[in-house]
Short mmCIF file of C-alpha atoms and ligand atoms in Angstrom, two decimals:
data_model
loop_
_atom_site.label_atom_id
_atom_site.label_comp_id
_atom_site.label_asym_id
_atom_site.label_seq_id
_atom_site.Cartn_x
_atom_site.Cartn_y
_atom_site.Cartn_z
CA UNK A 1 0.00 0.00 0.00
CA UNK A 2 2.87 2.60 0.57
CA UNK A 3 4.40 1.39 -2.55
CA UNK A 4 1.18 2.57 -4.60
CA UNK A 5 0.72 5.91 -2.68
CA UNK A 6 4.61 6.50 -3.84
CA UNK A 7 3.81 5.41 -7.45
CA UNK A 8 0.33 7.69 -7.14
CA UNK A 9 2.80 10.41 -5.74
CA UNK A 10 5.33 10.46 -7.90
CA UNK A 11 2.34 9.43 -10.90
CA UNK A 12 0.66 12.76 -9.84
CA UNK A 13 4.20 15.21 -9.57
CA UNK A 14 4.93 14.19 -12.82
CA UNK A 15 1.66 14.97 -14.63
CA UNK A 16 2.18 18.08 -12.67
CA UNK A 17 5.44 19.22 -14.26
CA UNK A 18 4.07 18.08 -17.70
CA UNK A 19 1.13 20.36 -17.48
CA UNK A 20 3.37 23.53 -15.99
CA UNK A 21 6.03 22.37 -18.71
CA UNK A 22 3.01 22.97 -21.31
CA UNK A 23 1.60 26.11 -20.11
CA UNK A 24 4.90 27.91 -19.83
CA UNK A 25 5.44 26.33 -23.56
CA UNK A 26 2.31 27.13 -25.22
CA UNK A 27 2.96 30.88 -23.08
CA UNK A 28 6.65 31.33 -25.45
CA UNK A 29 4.80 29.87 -28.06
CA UNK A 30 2.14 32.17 -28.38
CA UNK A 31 3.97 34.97 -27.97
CA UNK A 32 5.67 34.07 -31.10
CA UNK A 33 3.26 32.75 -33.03
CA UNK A 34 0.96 36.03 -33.09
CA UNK A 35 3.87 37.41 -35.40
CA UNK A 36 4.05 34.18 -37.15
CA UNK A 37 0.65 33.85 -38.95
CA UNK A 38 -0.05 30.73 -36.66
CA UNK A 39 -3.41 32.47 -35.71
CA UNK A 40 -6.82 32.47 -37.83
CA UNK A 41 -10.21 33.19 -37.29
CA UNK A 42 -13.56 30.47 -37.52
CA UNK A 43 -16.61 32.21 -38.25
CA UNK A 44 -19.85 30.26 -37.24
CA UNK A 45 -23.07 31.62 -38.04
CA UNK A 46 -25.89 33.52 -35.86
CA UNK A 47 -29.23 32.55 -37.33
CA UNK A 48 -33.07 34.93 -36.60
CA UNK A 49 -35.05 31.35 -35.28
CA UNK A 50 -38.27 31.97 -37.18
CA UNK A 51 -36.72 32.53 -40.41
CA UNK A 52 -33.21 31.16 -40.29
CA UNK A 53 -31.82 33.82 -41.89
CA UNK A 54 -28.27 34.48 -41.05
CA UNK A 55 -28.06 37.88 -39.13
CA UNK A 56 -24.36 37.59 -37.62
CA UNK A 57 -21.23 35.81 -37.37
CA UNK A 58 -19.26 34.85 -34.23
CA UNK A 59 -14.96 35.25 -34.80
CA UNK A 60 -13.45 32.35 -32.62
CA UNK A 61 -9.53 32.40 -32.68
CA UNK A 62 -7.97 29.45 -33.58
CA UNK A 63 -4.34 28.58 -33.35
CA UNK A 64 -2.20 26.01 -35.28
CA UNK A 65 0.78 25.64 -33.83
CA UNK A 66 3.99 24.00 -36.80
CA UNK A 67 4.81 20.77 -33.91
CA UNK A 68 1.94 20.53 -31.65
CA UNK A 69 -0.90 21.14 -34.25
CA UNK A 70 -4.58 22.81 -33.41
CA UNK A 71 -5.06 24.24 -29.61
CA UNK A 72 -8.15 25.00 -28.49
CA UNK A 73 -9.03 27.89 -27.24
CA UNK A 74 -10.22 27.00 -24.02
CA UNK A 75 -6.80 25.61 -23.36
CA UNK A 76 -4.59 28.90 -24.71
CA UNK A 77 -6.62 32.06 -24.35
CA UNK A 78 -6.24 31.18 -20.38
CA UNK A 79 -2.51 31.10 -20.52
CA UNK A 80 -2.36 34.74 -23.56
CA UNK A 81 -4.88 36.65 -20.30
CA UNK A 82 -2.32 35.38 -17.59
CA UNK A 83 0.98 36.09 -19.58
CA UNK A 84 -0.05 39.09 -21.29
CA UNK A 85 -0.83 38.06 -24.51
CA UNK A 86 -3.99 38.49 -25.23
CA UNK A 87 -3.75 41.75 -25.63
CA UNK A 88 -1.89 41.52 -29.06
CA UNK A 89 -3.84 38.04 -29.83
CA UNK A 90 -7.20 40.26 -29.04
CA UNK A 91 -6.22 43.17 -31.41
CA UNK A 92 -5.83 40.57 -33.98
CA UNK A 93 -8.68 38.92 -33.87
CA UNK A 94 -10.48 42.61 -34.10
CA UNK A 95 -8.55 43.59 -36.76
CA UNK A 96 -8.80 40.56 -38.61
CA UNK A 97 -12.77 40.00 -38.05
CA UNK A 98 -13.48 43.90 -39.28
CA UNK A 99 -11.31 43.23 -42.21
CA UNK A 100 -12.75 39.96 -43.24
CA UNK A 101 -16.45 41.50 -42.37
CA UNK A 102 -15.88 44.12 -44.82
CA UNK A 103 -14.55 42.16 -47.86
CA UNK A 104 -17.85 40.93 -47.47
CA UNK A 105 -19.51 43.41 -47.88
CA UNK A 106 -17.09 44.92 -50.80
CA UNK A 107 -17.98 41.18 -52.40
CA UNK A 108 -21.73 42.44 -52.38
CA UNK A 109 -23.22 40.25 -49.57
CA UNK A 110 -25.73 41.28 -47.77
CA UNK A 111 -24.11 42.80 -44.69
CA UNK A 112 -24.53 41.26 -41.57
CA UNK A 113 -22.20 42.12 -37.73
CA UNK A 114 -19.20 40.30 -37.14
CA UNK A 115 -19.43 39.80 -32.99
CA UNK A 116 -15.36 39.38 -31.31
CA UNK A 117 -14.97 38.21 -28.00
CA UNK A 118 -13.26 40.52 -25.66
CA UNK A 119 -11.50 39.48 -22.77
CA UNK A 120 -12.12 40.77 -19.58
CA UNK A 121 -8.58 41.96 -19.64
CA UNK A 122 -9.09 43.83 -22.81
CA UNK A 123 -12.15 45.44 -21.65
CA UNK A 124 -10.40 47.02 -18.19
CA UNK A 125 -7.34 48.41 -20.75
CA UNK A 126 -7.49 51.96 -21.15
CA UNK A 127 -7.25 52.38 -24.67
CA UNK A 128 -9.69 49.57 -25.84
CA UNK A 129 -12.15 52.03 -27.76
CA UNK A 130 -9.05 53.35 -29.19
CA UNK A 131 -8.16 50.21 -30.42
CA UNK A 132 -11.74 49.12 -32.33
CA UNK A 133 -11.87 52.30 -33.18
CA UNK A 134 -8.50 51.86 -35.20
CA UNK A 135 -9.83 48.50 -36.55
CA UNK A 136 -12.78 50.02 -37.58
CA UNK A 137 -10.97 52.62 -39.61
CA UNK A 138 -8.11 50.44 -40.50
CA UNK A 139 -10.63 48.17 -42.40
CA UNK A 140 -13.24 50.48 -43.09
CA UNK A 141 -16.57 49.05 -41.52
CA UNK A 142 -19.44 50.57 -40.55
CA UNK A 143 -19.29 50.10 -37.07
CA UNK A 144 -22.91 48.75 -36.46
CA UNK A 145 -21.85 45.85 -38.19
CA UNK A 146 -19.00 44.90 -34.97
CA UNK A 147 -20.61 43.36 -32.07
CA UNK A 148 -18.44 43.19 -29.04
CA UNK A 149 -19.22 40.16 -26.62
CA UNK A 150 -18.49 40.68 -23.19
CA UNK A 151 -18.74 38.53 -20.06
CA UNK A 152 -20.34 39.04 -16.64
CA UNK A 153 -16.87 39.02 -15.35
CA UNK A 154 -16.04 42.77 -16.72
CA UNK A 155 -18.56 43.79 -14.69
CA UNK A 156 -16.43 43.50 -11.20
CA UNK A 157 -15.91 47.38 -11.42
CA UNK A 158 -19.52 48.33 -12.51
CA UNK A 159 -18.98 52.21 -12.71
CA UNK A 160 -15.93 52.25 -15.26
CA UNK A 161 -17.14 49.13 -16.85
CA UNK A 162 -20.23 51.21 -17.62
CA UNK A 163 -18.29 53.93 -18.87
CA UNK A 164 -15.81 51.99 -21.12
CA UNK A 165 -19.40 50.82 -22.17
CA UNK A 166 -20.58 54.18 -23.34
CA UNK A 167 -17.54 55.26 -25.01
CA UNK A 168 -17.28 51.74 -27.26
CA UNK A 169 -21.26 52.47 -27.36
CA UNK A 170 -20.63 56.16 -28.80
CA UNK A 171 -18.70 54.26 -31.39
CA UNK A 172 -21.76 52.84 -32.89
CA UNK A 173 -20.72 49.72 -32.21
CA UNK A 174 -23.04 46.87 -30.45
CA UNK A 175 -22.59 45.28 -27.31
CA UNK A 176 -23.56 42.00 -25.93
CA UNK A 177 -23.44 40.23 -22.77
CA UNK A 178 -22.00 36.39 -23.31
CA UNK A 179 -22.30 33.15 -21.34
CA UNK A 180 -25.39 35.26 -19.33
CA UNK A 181 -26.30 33.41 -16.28
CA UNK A 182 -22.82 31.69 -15.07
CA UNK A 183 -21.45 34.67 -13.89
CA UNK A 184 -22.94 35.32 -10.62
CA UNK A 185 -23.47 38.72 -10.72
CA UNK A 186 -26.02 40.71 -9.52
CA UNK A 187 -28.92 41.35 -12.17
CA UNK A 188 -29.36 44.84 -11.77
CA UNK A 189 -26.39 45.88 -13.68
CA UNK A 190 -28.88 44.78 -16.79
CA UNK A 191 -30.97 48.12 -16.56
CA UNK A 192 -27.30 50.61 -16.18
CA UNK A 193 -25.68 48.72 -19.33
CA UNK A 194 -25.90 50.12 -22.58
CA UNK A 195 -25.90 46.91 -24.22
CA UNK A 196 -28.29 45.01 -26.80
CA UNK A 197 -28.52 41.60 -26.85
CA UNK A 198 -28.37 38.87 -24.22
CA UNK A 199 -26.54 35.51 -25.39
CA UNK A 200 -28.02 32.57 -22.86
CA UNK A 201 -24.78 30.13 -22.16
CA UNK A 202 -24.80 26.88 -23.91
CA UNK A 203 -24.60 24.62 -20.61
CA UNK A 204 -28.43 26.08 -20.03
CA UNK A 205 -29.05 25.48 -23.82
CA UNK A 206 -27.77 21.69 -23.86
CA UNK A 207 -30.34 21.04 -20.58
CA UNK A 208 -33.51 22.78 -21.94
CA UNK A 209 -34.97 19.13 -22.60
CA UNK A 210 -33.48 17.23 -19.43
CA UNK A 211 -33.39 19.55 -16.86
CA UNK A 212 -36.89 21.22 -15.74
CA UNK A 213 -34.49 23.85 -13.77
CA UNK A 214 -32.43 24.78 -17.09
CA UNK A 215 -35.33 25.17 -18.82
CA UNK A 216 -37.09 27.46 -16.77
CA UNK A 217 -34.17 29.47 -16.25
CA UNK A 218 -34.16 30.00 -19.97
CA UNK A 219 -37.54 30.84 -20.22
CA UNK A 220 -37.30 33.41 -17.28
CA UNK A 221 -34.05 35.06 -19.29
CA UNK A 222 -35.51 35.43 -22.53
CA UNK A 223 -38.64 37.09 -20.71
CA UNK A 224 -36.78 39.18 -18.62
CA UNK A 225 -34.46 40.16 -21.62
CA UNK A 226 -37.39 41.05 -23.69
CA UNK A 227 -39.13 43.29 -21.00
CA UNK A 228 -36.09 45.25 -20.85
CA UNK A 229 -36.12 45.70 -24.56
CA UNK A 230 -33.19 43.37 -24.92
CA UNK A 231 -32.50 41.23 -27.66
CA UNK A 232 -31.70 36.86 -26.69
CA UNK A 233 -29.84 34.80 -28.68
CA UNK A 234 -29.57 31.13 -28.04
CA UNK A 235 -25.67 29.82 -28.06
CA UNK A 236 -24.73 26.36 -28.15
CA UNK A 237 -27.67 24.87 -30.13
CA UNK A 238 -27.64 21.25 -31.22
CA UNK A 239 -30.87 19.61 -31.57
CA UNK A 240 -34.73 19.81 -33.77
CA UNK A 241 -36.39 19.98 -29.64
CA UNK A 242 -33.52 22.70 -28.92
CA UNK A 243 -34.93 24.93 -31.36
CA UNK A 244 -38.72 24.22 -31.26
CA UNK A 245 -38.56 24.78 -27.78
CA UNK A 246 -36.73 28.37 -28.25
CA UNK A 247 -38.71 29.17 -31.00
CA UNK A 248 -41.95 28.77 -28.54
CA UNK A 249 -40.74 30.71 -25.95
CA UNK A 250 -39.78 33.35 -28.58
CA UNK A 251 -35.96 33.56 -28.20
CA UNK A 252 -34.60 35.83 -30.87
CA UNK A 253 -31.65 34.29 -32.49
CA UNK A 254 -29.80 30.93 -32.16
CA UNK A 255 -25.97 29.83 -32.62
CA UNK A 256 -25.00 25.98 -32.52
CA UNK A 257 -23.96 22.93 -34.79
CA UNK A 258 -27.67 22.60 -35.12
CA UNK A 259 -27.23 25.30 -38.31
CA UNK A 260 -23.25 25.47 -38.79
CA UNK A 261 -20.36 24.90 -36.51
CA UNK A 262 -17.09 27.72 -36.93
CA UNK A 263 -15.59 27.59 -40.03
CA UNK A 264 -13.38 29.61 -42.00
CA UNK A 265 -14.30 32.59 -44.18
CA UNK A 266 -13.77 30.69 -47.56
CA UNK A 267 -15.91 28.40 -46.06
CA UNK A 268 -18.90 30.25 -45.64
CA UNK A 269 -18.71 31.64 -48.53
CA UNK A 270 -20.60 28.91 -49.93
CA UNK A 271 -23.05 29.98 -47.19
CA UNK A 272 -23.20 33.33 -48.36
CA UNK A 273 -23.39 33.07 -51.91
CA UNK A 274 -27.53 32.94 -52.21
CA UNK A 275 -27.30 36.37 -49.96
CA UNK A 276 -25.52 38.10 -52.66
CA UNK A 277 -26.97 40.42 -54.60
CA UNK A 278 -25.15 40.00 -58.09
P1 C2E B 1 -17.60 31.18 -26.23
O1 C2E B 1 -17.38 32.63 -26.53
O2 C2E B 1 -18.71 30.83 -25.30
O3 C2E B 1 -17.79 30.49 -27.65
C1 C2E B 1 -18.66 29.42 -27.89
C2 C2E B 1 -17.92 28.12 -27.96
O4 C2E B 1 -18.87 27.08 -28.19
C3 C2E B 1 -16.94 28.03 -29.12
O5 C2E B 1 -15.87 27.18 -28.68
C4 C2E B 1 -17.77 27.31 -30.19
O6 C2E B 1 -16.98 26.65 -31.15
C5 C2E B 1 -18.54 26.34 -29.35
N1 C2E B 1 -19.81 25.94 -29.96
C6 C2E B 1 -20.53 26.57 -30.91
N2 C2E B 1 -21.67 25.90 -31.20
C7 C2E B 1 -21.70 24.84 -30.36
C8 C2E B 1 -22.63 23.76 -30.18
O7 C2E B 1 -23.68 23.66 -30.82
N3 C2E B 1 -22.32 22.84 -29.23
C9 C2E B 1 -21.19 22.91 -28.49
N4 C2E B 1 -20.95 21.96 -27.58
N5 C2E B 1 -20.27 23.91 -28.64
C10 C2E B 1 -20.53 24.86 -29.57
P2 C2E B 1 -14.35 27.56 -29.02
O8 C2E B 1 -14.27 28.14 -30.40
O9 C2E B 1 -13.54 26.37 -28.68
O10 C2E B 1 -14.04 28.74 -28.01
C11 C2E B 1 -14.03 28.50 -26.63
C12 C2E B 1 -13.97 29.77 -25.85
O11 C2E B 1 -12.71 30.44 -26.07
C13 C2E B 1 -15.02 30.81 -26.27
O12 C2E B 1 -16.26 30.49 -25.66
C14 C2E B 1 -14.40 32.08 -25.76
O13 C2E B 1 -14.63 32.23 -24.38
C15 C2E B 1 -12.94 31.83 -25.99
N6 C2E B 1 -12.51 32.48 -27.25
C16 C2E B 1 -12.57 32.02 -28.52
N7 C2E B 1 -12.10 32.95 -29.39
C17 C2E B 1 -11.75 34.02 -28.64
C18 C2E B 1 -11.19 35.33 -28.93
O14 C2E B 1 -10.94 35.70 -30.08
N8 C2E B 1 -10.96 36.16 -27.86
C19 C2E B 1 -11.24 35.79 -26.58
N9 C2E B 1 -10.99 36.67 -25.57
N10 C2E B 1 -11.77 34.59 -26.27
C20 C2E B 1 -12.03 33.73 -27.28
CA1 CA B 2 -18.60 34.29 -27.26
CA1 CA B 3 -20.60 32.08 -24.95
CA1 CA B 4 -18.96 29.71 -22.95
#
């Protein structure tokens, strides 16, 4: 028995010092490979529910490293917010998703918004609406057509999260709130944000048909959304039962596999084709 607690000891240091090895080599890593080209963007569509026509796109970052192959997100964008990095990888992604959004729109496709993810390290940097403003001229969209998604966490310092909020607003750019619901925060922040849209977390999407809980949760966040003259969109949809269910309790828009997973831009261009108007 004190054998195998040594093994499981030693078993369990190891793993340890394989996982630190990784982070602080995917950390070097990224910092390099921002310069490198080893980043690219996966659009996946944002669909109205009644009519399933596409009114957005979501940019997700995706990284291919030359030895270790595809990362996921989940796994790096951790490591770029604790090392620093995300603040370059961020302005990327911004840049990137404006410019892409806009040859688009030069192609003659019906526009639609581009929404970016923005850290909640990005979002307490001083010069944020400097930056999308820069992408915005840099690439030169409209800026109703950039959505910014933020999370609940941003909102730890409510009164200059609320005026970062105004000055990206007085941009004419969109805001929405992402991954609504896991965030603890209070819900009164709702009515002092200038923000549009709502985006109900996946984890209460994949539930709506087993869990009784999740799906009244959903229903009481679309309802609430739409007295305060907020937009919902769905995120994380999968399933026919998903959708008939949102579509009954009248959420606005949906994102999931159900319709398209992320995919690059050449990709959905095959999507986009019977939007064009030439
Ligand atoms: P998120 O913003 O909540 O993005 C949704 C995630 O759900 C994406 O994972 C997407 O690929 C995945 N997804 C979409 N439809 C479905 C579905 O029907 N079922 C399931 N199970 N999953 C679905 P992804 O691309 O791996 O990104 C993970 C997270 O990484 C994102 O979660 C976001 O928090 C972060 N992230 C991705 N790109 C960026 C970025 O450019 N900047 C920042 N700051 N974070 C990013
Ligand atoms: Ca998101
Ligand atoms: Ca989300
Ligand atoms: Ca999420």
């Amino acid at each position: 028995a004190k054998e195998d607690g040594k093994n499981g000891f030693q078993f369990f240091t190891k793993d340890m010092n394989e996982s630190v090895a990784r982070k602080s080599q995917l950390a070097m890593a990224l910092r390099k490979g921002i310069g490198r080209g080893e980043f690219s963007i996966h659009y996946q569509p944002q669909v109205h529910l009644e009519t399933e026509v596409l009114i957005g796109v979501e940019a997700l970052v995706r990284w291919t490293h030359p030895e270790l192959g595809m990362i996921s997100p989940a796994e790096f964008i951790p490591i770029a917010e604790e090392t620093g990095s995300i603040h370059r990888l961020g302005e990327y992604v911004l840049n990137e998703a404006c410019r892409q959004n806009k040859a688009w729109q030069d192609a003659g496709v019906e526009p639609f918004r581009v929404a970016v993810n923005i850290s909640a390290l990005q979002f307490a940097q001083k010069d944020l609406p400097d930056i999308v403003s820069q992408a915005l001229e840099a690439s030169g969209l409209a800026p109703e057509y950039l959505e910014l998604e933020l999370t609940e966490t941003v909102i730890q310092s409510a009164q200059s999260a609320i005026e970062t909020m105004e000055e990206l607003v007085a941009l004419g750019v969109h805001l929405s709130i992402d991954d609504f619901g896991t965030g603890y925060s209070s819900l009164s922040y709702l009515k002092l944000f200038p923000i549009d849209t709502l985006k109900i977390d996946q984890h209460f999407t994949k539930n709506i048909e087993t869990d009784s809980k999740d799906a009244a949760l959903v229903k009481t966040i679309i309802r609430m959304a739409h007295e305060l003259g907020l937009n919902v969109i769905a995120e994380g949809v999968e399933t026919k039962a998903q959708v008939a269910f949102l579509k009954a309790e009248d959420c606005n828009q949906a994102q999931g596999y159900y319709y398209n997973k992320p995919m690059p831009a050449e990709e959905l261009d095959s999507f986009l084709y019977p939007y064009k108007k030439s």
